[in-house]
Coordinates of N, CA, C and O in Angstrom, one line a residue:
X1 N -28.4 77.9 -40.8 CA -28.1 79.1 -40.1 C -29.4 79.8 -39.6 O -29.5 80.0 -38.4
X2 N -30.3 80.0 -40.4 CA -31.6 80.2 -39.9 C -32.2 79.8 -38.2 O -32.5 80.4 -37.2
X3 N -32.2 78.6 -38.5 CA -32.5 77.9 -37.5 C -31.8 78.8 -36.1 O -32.5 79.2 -35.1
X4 N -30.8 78.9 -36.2 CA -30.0 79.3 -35.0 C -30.5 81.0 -34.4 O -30.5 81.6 -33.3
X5 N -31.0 81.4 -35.8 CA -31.4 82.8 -35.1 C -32.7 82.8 -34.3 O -32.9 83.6 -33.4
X6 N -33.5 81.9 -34.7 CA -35.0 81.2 -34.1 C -34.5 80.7 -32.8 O -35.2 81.0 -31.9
X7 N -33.3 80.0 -32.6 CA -32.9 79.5 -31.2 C -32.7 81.0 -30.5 O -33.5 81.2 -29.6
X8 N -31.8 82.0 -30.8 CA -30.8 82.5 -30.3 C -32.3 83.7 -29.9 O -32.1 84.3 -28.8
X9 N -33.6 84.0 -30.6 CA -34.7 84.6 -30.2 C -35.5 83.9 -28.9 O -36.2 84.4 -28.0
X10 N -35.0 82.6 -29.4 CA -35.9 81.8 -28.2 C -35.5 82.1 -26.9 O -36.2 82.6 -25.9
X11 N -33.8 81.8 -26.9 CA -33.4 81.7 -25.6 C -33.7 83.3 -24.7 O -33.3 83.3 -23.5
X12 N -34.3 84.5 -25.4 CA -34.2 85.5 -25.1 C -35.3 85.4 -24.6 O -35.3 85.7 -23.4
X13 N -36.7 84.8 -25.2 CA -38.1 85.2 -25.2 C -38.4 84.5 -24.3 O -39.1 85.2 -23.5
X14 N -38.2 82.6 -23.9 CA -38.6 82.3 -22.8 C -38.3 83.1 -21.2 O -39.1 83.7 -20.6
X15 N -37.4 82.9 -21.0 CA -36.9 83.5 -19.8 C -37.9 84.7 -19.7 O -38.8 84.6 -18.9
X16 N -37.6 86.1 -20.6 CA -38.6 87.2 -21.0 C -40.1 86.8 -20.4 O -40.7 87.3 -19.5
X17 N -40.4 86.0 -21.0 CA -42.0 85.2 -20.3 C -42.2 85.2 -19.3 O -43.2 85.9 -18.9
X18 N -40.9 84.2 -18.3 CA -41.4 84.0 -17.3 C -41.2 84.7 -16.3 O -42.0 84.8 -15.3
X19 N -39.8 85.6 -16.5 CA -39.8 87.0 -15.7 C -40.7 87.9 -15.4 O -40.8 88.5 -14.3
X20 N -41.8 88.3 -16.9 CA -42.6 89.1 -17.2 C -43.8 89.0 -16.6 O -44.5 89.8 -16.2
X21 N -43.9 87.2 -16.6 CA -45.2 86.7 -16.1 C -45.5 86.8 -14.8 O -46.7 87.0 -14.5
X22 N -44.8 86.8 -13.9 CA -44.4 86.9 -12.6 C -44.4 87.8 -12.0 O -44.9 87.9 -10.9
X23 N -43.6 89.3 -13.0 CA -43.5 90.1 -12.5 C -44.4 91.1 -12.4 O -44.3 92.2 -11.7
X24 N -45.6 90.6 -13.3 CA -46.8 91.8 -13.8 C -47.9 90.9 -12.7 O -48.7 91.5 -12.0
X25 N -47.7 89.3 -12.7 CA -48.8 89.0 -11.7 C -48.8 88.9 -10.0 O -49.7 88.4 -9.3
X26 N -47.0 89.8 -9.4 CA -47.2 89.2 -8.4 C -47.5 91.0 -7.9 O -47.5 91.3 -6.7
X27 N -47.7 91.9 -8.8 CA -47.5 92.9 -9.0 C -49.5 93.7 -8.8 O -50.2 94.6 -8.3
X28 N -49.6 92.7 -9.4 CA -51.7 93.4 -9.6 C -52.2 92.0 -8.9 O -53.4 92.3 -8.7
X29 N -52.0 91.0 -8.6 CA -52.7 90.1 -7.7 C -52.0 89.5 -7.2 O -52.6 88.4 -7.1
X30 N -50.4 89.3 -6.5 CA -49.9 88.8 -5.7 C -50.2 87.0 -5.9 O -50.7 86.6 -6.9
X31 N -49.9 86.0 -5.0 CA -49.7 84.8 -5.6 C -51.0 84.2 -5.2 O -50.9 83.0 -5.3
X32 N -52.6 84.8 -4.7 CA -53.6 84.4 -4.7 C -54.1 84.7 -5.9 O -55.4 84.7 -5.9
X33 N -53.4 85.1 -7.1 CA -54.1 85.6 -8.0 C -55.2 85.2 -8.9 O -54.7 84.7 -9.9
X34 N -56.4 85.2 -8.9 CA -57.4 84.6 -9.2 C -57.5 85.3 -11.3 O -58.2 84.5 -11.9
X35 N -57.1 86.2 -12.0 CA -57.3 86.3 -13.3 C -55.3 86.1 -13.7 O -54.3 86.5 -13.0
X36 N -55.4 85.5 -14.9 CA -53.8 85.5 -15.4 C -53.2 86.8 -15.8 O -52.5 86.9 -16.8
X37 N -53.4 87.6 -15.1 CA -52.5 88.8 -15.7 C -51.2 89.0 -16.4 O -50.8 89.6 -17.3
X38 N -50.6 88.0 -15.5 CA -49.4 88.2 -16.2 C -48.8 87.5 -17.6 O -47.8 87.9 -18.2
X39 N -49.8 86.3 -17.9 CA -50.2 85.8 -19.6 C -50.6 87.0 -20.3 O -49.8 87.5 -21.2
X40 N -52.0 87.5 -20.1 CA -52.4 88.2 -20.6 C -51.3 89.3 -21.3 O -51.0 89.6 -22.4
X41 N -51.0 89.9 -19.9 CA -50.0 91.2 -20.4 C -48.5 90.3 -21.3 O -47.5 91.0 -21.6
X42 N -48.5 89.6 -21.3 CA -46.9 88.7 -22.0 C -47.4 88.6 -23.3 O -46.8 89.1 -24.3
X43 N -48.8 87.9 -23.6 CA -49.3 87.6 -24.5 C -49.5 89.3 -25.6 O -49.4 89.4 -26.8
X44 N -49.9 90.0 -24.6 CA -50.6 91.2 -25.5 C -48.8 92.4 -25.7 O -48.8 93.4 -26.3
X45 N -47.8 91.8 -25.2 CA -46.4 92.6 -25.3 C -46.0 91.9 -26.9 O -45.7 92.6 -27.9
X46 N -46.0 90.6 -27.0 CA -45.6 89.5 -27.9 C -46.3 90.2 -29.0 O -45.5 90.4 -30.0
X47 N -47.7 90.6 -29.3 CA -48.5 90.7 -30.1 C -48.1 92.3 -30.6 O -47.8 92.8 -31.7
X48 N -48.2 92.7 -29.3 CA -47.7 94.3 -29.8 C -45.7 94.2 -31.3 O -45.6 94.5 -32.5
X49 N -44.7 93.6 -30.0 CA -43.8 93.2 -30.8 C -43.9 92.9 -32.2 O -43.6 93.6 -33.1
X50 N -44.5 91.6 -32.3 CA -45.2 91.4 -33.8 C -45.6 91.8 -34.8 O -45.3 91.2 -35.8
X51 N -46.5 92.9 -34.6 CA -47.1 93.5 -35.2 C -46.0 94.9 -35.9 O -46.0 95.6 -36.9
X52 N -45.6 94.9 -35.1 CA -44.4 96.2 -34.9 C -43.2 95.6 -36.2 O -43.1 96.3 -37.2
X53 N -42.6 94.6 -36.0 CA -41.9 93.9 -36.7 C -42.4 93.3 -38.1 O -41.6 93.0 -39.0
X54 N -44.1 93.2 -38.4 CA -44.3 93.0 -39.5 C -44.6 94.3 -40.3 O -44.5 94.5 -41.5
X55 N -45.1 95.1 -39.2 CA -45.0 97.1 -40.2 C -43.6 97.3 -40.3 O -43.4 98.2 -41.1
X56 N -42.4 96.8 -39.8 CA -41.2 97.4 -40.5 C -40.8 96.4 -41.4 O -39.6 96.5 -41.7
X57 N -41.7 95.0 -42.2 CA -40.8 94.3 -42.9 C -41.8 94.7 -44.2 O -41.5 94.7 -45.4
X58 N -42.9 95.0 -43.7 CA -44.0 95.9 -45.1 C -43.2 96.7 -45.5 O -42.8 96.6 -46.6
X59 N -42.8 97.8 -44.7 CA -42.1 99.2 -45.2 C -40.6 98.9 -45.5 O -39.9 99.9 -45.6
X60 N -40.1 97.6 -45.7 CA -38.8 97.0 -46.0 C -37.8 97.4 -45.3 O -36.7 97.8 -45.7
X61 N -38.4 97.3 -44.1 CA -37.3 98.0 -43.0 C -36.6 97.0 -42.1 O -35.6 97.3 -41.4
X62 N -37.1 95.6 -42.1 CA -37.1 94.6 -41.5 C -36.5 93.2 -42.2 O -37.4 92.4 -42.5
X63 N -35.3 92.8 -42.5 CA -34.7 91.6 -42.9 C -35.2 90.6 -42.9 O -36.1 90.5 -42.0
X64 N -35.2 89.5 -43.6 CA -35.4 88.1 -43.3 C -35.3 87.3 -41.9 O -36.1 86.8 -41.2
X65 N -33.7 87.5 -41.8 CA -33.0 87.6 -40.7 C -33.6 88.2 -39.4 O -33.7 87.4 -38.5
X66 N -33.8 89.2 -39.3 CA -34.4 89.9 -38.0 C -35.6 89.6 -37.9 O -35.9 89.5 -36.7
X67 N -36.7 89.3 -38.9 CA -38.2 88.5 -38.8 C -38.0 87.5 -37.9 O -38.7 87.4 -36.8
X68 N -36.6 86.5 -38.4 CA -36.6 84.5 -37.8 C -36.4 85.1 -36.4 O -37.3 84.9 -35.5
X69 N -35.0 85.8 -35.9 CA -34.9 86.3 -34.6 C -36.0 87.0 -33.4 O -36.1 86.7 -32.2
X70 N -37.0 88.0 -34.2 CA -37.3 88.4 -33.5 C -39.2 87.8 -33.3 O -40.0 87.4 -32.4
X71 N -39.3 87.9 -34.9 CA -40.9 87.1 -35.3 C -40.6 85.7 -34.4 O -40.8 85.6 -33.2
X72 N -40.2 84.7 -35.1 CA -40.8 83.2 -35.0 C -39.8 83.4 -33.6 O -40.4 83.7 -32.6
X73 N -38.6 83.3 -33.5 CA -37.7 83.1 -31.9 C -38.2 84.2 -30.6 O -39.0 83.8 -29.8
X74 N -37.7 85.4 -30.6 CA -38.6 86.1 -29.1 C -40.1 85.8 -29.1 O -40.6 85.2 -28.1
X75 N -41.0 86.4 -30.4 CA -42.4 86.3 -30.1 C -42.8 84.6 -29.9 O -43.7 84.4 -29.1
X76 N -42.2 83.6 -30.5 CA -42.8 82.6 -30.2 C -42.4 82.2 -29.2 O -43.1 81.4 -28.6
X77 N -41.5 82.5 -28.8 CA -41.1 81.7 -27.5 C -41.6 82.3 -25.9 O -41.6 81.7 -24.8
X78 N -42.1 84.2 -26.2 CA -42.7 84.7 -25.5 C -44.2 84.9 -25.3 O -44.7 84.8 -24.2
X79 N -44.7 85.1 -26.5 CA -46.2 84.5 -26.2 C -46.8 82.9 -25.8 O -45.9 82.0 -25.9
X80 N -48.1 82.3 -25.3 CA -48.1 81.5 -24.8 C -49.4 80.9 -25.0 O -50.2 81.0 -24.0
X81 N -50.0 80.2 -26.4 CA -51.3 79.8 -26.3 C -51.9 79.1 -25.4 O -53.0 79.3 -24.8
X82 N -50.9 78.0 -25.1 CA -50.8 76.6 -24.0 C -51.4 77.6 -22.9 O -52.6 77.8 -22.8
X83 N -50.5 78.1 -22.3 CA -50.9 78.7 -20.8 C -52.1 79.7 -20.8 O -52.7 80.0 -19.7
X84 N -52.4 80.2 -21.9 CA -53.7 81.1 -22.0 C -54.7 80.0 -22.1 O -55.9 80.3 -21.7
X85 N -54.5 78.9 -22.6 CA -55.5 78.1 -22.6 C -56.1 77.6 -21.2 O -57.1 78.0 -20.6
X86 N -55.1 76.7 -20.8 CA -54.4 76.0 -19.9 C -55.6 76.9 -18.8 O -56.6 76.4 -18.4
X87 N -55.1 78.1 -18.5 CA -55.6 79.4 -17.4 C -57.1 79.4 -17.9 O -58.0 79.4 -17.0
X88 N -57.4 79.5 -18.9 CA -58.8 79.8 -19.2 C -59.5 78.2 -19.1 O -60.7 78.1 -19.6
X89 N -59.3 77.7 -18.9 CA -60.1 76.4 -18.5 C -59.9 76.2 -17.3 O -60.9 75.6 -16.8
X90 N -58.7 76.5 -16.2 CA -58.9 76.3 -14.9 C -59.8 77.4 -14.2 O -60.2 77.2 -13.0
X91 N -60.2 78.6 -15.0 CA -61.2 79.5 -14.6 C -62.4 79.1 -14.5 O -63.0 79.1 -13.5
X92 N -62.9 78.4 -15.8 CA -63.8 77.6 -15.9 C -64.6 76.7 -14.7 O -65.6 76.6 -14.0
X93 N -63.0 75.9 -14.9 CA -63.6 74.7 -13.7 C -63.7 75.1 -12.0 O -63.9 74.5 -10.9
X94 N -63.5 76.3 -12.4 CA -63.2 76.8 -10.5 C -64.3 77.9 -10.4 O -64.3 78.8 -9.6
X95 N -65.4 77.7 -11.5 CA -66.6 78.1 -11.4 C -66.7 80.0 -11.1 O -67.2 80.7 -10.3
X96 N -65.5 80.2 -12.5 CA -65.4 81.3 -12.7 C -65.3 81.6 -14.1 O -64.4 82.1 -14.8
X97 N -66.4 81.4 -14.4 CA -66.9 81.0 -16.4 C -66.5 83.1 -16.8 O -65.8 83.6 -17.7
X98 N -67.5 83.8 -15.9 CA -67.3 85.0 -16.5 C -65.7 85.6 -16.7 O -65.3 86.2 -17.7
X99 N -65.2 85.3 -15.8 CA -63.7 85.3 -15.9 C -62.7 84.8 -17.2 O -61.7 85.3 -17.7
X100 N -63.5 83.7 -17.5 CA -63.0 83.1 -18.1 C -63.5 82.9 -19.7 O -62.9 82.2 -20.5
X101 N -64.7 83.8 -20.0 CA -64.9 84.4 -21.3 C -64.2 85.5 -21.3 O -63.5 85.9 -22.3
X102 N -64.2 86.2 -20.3 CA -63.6 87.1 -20.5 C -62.2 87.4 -20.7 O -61.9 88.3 -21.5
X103 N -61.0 86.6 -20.1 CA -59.7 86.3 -20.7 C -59.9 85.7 -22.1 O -58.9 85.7 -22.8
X104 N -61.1 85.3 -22.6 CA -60.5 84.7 -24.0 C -61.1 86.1 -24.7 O -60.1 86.6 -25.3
X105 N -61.7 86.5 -24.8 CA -62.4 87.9 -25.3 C -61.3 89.3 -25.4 O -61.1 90.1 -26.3
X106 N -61.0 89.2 -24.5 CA -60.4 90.1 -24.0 C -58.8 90.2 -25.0 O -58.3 91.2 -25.6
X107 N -58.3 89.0 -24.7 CA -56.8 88.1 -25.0 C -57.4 88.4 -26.6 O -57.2 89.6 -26.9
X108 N -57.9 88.0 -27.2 CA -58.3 88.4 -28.1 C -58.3 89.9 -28.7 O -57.3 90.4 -29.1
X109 N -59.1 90.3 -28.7 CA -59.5 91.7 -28.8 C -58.0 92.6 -28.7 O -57.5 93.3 -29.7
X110 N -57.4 92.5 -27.5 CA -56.0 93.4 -27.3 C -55.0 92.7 -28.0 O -54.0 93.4 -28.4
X111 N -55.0 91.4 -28.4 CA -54.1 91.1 -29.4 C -54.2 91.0 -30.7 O -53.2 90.9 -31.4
X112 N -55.3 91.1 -31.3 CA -55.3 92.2 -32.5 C -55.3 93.4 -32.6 O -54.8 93.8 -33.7
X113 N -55.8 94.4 -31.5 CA -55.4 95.6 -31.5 C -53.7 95.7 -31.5 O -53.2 96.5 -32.3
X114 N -52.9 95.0 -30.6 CA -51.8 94.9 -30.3 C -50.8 94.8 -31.6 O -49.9 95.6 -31.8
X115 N -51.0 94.1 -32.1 CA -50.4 93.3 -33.5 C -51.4 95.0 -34.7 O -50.7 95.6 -35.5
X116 N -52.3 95.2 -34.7 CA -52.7 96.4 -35.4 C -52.1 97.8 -34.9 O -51.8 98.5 -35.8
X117 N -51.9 98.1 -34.1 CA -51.0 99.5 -33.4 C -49.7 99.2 -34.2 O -49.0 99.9 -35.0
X118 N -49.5 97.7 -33.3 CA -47.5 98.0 -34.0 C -47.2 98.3 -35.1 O -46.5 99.1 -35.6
X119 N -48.3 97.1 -36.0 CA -47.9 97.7 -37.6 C -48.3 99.0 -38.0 O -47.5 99.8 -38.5
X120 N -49.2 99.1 -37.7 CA -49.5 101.1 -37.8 C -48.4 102.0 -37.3 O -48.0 103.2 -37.7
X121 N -48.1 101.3 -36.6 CA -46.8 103.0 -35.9 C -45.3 102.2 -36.7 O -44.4 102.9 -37.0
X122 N -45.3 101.4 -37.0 CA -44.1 101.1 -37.5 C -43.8 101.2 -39.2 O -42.7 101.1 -39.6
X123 N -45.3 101.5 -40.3 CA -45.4 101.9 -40.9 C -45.5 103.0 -41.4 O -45.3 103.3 -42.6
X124 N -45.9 103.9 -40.3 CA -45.8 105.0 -40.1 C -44.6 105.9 -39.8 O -44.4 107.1 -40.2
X125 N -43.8 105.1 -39.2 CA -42.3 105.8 -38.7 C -41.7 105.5 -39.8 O -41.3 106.4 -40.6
X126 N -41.6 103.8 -40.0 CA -40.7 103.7 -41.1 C -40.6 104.1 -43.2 O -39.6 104.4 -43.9
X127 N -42.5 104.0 -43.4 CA -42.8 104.0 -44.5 C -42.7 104.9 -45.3 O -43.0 104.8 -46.5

């Protein structure tokens, strides 16, 4: 049964991705778009979620159940190491290195803050 709520997150979170990804990057750089925005911001939404979902399962506000749904199925299926990689190496090789410290720095940095806010405000609301 588990399993199926991990699916039933999934089928929500991919789609979510690729809508999201598209729609934030055709939005701030159109389809010449030279930085991944729209990873970035998918990546740093996922993290935010996350983080949100593990301050309400501290404050025992958050099920087992709703962790597998919304933790491991939407967030995994909506964040995207592969493609943050993937993007930060084709920055690289197109001889756009500062770009491309800078997505991993960056991707970084807001996805810990991201994943640190949510648990904060959701510990806060909920605790």
């Amino acid at each position: 049964m588990n399993w199926l709520l991990v699916v039933a997150g999934a089928a929500v979170g991919a789609p979510l991705r690729y809508l999201l990804d598209r729609a934030v990057q055709a939005r701030l750089d159109g389809p010449d778009a030279v930085f991944p925005w729209g990873t970035f911001v998918v990546n740093a939404t996922a993290c935010l979620i996350l983080g949100t979902l593990a301050g309400a399962a501290l404050a025992g506000a958050a099920s087992s159940r709703l962790q597998l749904l919304l933790g491991a199925g939407l967030c995994g299926a909506l964040s995207t190491y592969s493609t943050f990689s993937y993007e930060t190496l084709r920055l690289a090789e197109r001889g756009r290195g500062f770009l491309a410290a800078a997505n991993v720095v960056m991707s970084v940095l807001v996805g810990l803050g991201a994943v640190h806010l949510g648990s904060q405000v959701a510990r806060q609301l909920l605790g």
